[in-house]
Short mmCIF file of N, CA and C in Angstrom, two decimals:
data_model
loop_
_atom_site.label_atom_id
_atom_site.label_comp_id
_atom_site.label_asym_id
_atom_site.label_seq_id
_atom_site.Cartn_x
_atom_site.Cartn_y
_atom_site.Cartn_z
N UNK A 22 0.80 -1.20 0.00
CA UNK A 22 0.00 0.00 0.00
C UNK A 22 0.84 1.26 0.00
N UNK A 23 2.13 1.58 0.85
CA UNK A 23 2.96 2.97 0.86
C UNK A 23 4.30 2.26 0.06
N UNK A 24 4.24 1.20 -0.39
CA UNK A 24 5.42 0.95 -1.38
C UNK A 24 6.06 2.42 -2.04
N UNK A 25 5.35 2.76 -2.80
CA UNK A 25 5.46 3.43 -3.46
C UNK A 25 5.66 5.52 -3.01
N UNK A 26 4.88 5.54 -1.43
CA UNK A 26 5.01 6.33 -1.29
C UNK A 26 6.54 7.35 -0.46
N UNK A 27 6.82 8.18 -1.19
CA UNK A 27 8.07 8.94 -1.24
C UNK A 27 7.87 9.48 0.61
N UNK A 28 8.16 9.15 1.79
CA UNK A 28 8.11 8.77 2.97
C UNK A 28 8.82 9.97 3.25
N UNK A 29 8.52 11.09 3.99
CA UNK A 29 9.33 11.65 4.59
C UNK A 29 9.70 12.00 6.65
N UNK A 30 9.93 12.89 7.03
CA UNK A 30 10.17 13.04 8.32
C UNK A 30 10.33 14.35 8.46
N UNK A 31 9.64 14.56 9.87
CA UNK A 31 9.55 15.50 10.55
C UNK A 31 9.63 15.59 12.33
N UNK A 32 9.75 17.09 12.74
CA UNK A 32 9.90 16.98 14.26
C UNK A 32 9.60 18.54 14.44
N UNK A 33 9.30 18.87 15.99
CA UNK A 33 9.24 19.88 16.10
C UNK A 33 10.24 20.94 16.86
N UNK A 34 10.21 22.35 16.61
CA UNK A 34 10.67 22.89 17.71
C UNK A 34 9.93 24.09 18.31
N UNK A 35 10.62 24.85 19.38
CA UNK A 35 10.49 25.48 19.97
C UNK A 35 9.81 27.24 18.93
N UNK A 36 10.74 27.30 18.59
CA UNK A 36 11.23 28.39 18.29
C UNK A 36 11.64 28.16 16.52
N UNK A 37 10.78 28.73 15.88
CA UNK A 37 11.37 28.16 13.95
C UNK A 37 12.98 29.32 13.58
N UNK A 38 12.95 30.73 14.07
CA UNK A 38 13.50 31.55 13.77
C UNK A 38 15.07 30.75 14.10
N UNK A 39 15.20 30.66 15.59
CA UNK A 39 16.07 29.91 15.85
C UNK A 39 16.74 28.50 15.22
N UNK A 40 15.63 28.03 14.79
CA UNK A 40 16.05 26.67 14.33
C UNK A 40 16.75 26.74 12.97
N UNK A 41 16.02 27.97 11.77
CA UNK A 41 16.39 28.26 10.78
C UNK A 41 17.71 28.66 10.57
N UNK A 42 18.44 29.32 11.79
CA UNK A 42 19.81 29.97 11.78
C UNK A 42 20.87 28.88 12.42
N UNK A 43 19.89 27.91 13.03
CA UNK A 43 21.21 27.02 14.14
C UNK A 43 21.76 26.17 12.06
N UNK A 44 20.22 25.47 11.95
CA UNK A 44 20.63 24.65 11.22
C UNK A 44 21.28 24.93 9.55
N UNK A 45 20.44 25.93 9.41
CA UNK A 45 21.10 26.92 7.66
C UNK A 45 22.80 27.32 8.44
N UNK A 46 22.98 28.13 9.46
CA UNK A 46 23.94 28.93 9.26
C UNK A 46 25.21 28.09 10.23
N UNK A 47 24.19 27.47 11.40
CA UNK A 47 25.29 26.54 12.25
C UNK A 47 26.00 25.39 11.62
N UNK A 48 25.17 24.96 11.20
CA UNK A 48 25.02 23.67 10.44
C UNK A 48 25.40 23.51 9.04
N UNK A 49 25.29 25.23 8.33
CA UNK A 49 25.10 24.52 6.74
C UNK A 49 24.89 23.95 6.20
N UNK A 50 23.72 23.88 6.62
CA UNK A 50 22.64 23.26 5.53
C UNK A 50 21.78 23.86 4.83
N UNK A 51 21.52 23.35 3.77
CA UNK A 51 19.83 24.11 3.15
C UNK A 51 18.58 24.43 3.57
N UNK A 52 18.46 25.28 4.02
CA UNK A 52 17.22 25.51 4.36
C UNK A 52 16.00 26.19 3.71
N UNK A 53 14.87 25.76 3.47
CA UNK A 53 14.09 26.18 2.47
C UNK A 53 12.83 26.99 3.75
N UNK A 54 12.22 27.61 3.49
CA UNK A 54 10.72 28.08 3.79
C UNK A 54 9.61 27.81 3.22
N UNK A 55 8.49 26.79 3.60
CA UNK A 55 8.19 26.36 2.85
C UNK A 55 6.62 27.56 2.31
N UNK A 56 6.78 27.49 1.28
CA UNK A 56 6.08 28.65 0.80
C UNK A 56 4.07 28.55 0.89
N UNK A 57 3.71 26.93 0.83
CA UNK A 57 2.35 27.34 0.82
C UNK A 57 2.16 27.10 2.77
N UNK A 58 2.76 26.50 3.24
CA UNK A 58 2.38 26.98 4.85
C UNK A 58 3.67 27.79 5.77
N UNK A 59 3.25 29.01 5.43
CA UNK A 59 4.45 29.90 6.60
C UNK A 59 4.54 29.33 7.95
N UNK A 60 5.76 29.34 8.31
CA UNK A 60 6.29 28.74 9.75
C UNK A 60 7.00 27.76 9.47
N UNK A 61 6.79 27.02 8.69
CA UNK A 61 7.24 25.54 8.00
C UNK A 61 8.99 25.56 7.58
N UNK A 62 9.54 24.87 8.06
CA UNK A 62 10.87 24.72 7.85
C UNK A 62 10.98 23.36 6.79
N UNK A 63 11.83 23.26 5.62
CA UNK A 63 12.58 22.10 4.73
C UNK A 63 13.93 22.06 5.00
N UNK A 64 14.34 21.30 5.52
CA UNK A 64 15.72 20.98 5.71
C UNK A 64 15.88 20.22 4.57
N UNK A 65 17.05 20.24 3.34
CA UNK A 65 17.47 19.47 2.52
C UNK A 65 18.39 18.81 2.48
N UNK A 66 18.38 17.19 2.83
CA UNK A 66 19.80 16.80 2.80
C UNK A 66 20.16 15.96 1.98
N UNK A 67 21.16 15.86 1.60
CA UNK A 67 22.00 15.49 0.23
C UNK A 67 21.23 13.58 0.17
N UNK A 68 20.25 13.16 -0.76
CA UNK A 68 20.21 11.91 -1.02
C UNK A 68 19.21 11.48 -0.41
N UNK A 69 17.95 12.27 0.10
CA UNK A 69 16.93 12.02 0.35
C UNK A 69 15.91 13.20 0.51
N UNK A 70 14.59 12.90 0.93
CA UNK A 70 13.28 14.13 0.80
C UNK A 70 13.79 14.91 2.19
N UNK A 71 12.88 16.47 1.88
CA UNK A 71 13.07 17.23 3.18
C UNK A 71 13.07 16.64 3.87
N UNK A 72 13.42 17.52 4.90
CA UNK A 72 12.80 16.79 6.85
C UNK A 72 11.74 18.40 6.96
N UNK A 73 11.12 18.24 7.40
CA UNK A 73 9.71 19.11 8.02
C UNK A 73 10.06 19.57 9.27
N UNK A 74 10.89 21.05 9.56
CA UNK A 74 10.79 21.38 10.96
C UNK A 74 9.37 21.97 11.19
N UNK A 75 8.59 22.04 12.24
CA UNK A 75 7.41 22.50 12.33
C UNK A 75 7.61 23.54 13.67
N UNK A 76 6.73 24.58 14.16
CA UNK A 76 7.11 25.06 15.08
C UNK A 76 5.71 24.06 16.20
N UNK A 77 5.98 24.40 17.14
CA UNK A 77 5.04 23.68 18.16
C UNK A 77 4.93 24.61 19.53
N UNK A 78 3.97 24.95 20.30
CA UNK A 78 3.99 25.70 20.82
C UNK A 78 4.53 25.21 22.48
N UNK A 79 4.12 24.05 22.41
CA UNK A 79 4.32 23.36 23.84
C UNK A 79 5.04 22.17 23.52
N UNK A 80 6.17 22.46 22.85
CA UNK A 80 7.42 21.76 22.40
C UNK A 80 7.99 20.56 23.57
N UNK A 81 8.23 19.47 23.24
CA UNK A 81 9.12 18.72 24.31
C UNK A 81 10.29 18.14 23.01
N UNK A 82 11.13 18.48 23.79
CA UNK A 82 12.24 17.71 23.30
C UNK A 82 12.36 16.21 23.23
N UNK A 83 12.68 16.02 22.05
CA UNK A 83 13.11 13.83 21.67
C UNK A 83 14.36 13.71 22.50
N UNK A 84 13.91 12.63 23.32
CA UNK A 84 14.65 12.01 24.13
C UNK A 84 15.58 10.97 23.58
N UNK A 85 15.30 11.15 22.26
CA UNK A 85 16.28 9.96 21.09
C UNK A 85 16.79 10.46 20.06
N UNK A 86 17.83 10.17 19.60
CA UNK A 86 18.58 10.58 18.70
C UNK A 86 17.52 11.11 17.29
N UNK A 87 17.41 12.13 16.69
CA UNK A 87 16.41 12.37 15.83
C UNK A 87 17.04 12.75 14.38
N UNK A 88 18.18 12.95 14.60
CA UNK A 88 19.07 13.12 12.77
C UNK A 88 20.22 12.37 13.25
N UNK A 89 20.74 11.90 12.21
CA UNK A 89 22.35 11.39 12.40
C UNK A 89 23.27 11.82 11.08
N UNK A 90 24.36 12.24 11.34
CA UNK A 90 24.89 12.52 10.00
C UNK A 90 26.19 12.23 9.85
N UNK A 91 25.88 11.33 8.82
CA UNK A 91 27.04 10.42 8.77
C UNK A 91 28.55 11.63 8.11
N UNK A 92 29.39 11.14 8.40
CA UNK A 92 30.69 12.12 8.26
C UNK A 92 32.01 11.29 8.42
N UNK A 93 33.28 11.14 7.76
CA UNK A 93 34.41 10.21 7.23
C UNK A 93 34.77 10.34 8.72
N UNK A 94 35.12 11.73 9.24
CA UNK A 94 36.07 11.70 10.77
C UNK A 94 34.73 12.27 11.46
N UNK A 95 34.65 11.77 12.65
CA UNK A 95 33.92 12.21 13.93
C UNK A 95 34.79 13.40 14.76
N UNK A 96 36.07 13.15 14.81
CA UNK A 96 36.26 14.37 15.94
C UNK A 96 36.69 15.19 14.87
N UNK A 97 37.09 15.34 13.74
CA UNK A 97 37.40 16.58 12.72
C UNK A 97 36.08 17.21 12.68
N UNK A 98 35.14 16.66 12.28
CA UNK A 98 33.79 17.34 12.86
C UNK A 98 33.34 17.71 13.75
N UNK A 99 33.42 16.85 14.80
CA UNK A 99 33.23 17.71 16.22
C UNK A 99 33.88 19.01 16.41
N UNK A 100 35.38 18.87 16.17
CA UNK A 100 36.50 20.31 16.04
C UNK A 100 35.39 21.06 15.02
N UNK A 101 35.28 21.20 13.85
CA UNK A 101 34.69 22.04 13.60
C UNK A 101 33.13 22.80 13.73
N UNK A 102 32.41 22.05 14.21
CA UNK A 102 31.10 22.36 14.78
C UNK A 102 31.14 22.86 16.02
N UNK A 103 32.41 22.40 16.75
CA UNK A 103 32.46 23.22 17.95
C UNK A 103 33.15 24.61 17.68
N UNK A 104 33.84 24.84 16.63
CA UNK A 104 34.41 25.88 16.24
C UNK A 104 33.23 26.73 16.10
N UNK A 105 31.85 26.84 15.52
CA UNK A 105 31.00 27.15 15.01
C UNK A 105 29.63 26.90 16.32
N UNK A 106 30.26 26.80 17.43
CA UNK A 106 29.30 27.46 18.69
C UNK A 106 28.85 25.97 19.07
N UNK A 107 29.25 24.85 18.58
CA UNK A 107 27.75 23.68 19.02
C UNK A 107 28.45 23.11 20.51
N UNK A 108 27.73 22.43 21.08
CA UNK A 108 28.33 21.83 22.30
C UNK A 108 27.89 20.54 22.44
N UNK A 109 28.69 19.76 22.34
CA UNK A 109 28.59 17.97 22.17
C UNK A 109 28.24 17.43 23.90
N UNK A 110 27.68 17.10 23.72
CA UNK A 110 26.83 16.23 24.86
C UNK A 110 28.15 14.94 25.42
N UNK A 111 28.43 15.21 27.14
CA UNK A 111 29.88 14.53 27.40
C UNK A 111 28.80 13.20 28.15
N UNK A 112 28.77 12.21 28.37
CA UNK A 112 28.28 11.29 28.92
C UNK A 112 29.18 10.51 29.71
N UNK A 113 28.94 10.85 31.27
CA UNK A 113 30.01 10.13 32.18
C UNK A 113 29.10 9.27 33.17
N UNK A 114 28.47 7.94 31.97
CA UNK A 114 27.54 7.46 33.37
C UNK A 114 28.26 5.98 33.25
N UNK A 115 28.14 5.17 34.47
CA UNK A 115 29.02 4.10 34.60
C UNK A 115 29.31 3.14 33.69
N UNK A 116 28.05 3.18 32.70
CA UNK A 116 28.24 2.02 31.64
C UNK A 116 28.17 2.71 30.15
N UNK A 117 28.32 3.99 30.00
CA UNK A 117 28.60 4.95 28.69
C UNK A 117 29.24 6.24 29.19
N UNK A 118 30.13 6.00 28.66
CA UNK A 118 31.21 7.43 28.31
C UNK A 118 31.83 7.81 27.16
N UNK A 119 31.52 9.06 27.43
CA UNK A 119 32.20 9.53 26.22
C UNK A 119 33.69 10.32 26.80
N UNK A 120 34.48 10.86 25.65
CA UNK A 120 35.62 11.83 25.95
C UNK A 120 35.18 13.12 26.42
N UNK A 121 36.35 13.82 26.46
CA UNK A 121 35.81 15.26 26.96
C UNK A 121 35.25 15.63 25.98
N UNK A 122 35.72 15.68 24.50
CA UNK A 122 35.02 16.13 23.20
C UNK A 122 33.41 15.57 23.08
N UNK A 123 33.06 14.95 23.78
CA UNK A 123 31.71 14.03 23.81
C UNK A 123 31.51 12.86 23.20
N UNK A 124 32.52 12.32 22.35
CA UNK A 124 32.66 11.33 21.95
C UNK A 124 33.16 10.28 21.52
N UNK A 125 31.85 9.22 21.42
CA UNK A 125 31.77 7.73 22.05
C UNK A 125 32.82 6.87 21.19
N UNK A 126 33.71 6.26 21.41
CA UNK A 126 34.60 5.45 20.99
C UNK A 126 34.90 3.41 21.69
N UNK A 127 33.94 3.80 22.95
CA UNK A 127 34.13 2.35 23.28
C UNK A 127 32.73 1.29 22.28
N UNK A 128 33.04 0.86 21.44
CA UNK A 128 32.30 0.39 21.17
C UNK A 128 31.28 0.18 20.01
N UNK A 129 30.82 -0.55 18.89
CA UNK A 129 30.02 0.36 18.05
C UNK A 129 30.42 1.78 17.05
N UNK A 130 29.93 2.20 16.28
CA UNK A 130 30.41 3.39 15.29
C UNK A 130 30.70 4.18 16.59
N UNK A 131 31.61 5.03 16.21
CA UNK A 131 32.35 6.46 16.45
C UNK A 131 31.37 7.72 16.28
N UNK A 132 30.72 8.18 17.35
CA UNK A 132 29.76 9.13 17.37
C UNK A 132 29.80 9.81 18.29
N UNK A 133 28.98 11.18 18.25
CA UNK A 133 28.86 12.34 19.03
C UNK A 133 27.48 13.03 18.64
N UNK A 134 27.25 13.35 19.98
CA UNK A 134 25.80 13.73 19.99
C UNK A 134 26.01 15.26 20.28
N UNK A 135 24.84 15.94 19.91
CA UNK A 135 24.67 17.56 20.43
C UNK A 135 23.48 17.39 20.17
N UNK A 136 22.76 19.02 20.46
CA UNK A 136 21.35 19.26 20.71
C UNK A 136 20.88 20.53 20.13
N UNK A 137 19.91 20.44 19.04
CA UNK A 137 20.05 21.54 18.57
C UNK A 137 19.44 22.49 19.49
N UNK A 138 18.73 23.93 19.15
CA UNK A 138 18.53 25.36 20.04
C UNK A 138 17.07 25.14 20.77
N UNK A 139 16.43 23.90 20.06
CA UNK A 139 15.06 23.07 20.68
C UNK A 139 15.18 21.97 22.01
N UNK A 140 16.35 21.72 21.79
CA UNK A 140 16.50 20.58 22.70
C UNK A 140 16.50 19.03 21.92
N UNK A 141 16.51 19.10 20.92
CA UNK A 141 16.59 17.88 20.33
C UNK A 141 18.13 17.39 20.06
N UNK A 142 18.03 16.02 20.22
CA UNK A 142 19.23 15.29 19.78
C UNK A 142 19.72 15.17 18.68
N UNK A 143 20.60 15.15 17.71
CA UNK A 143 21.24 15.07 17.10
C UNK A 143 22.73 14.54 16.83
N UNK A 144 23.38 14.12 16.08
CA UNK A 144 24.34 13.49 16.06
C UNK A 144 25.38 13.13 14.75
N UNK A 145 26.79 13.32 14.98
CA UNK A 145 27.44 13.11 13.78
C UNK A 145 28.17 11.29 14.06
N UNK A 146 28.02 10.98 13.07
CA UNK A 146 28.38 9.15 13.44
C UNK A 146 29.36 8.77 11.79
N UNK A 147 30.53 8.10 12.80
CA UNK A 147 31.76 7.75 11.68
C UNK A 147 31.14 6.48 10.58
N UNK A 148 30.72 7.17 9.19
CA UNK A 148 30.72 6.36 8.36
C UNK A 148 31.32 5.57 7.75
N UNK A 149 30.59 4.02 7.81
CA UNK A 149 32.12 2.76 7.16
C UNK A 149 32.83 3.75 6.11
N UNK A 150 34.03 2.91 6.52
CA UNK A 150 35.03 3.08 5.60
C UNK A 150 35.04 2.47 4.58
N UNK A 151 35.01 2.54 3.19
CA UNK A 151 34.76 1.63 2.20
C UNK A 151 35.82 0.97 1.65
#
């Protein structure tokens, strides 16, 4: 029945103004406006459909990872996103840690989490090597 249908994703935030500048200008990424409903955020990322930021008024933050973006080096990215204001989430609980940089190396892909200006999770994760 949705075989066929072109599937996309969405989430909300707080605040759209904010979100538009973390992710267009923090982030560099594309960001579109979407023109027949104002407020509406398109995030475009390379090799699949928008993502739908929406604004929400009584916003809660995802308690789960909600983008991941895959990237060759994890801490060359981290260095530069932290260059560019972001702050990586350090995890010092007895059975997950990360480095001081925030990230995770025991175990599993090579990743680091941050949060965008909503409170949502996000994350850059070391793509196989081919």
């Amino acid at each position: 029945m949705l075989k066929e249908s072109k599937a996309f994703s969405g989430f909300s935030v707080n605040d759209i103004a904010k979100a538009k500048e973390f992710y267009g200008k923090t982030l560099g990424l594309e960001v579109k406006e979407d023109t027949s409903m104002p407020g509406i955020l398109h995030l475009e990322i390379l090799g699949g459909n928008p993502i739908v930021i929406y604004p929400k008024p009584n916003h809660q933050p995802a308690t789960f990872t909600i983008l991941n973006f895959p990237v060759p080096d994890v801490e060359k990215a981290v260095d530069e996103l932290t260059a560019h204001g972001v702050k990586f989430i350090v995890y010092n609980e007895e059975n997950f840690k990360t480095n001081q940089k925030g990230i995770f190396t025991a175990g599993g892909p090579i990743i680091a989490w941050f949060n965008d200006p909503a409170g949502n999770i996000l994350s850059v994760i070391e793509a196989a090597k081919s």
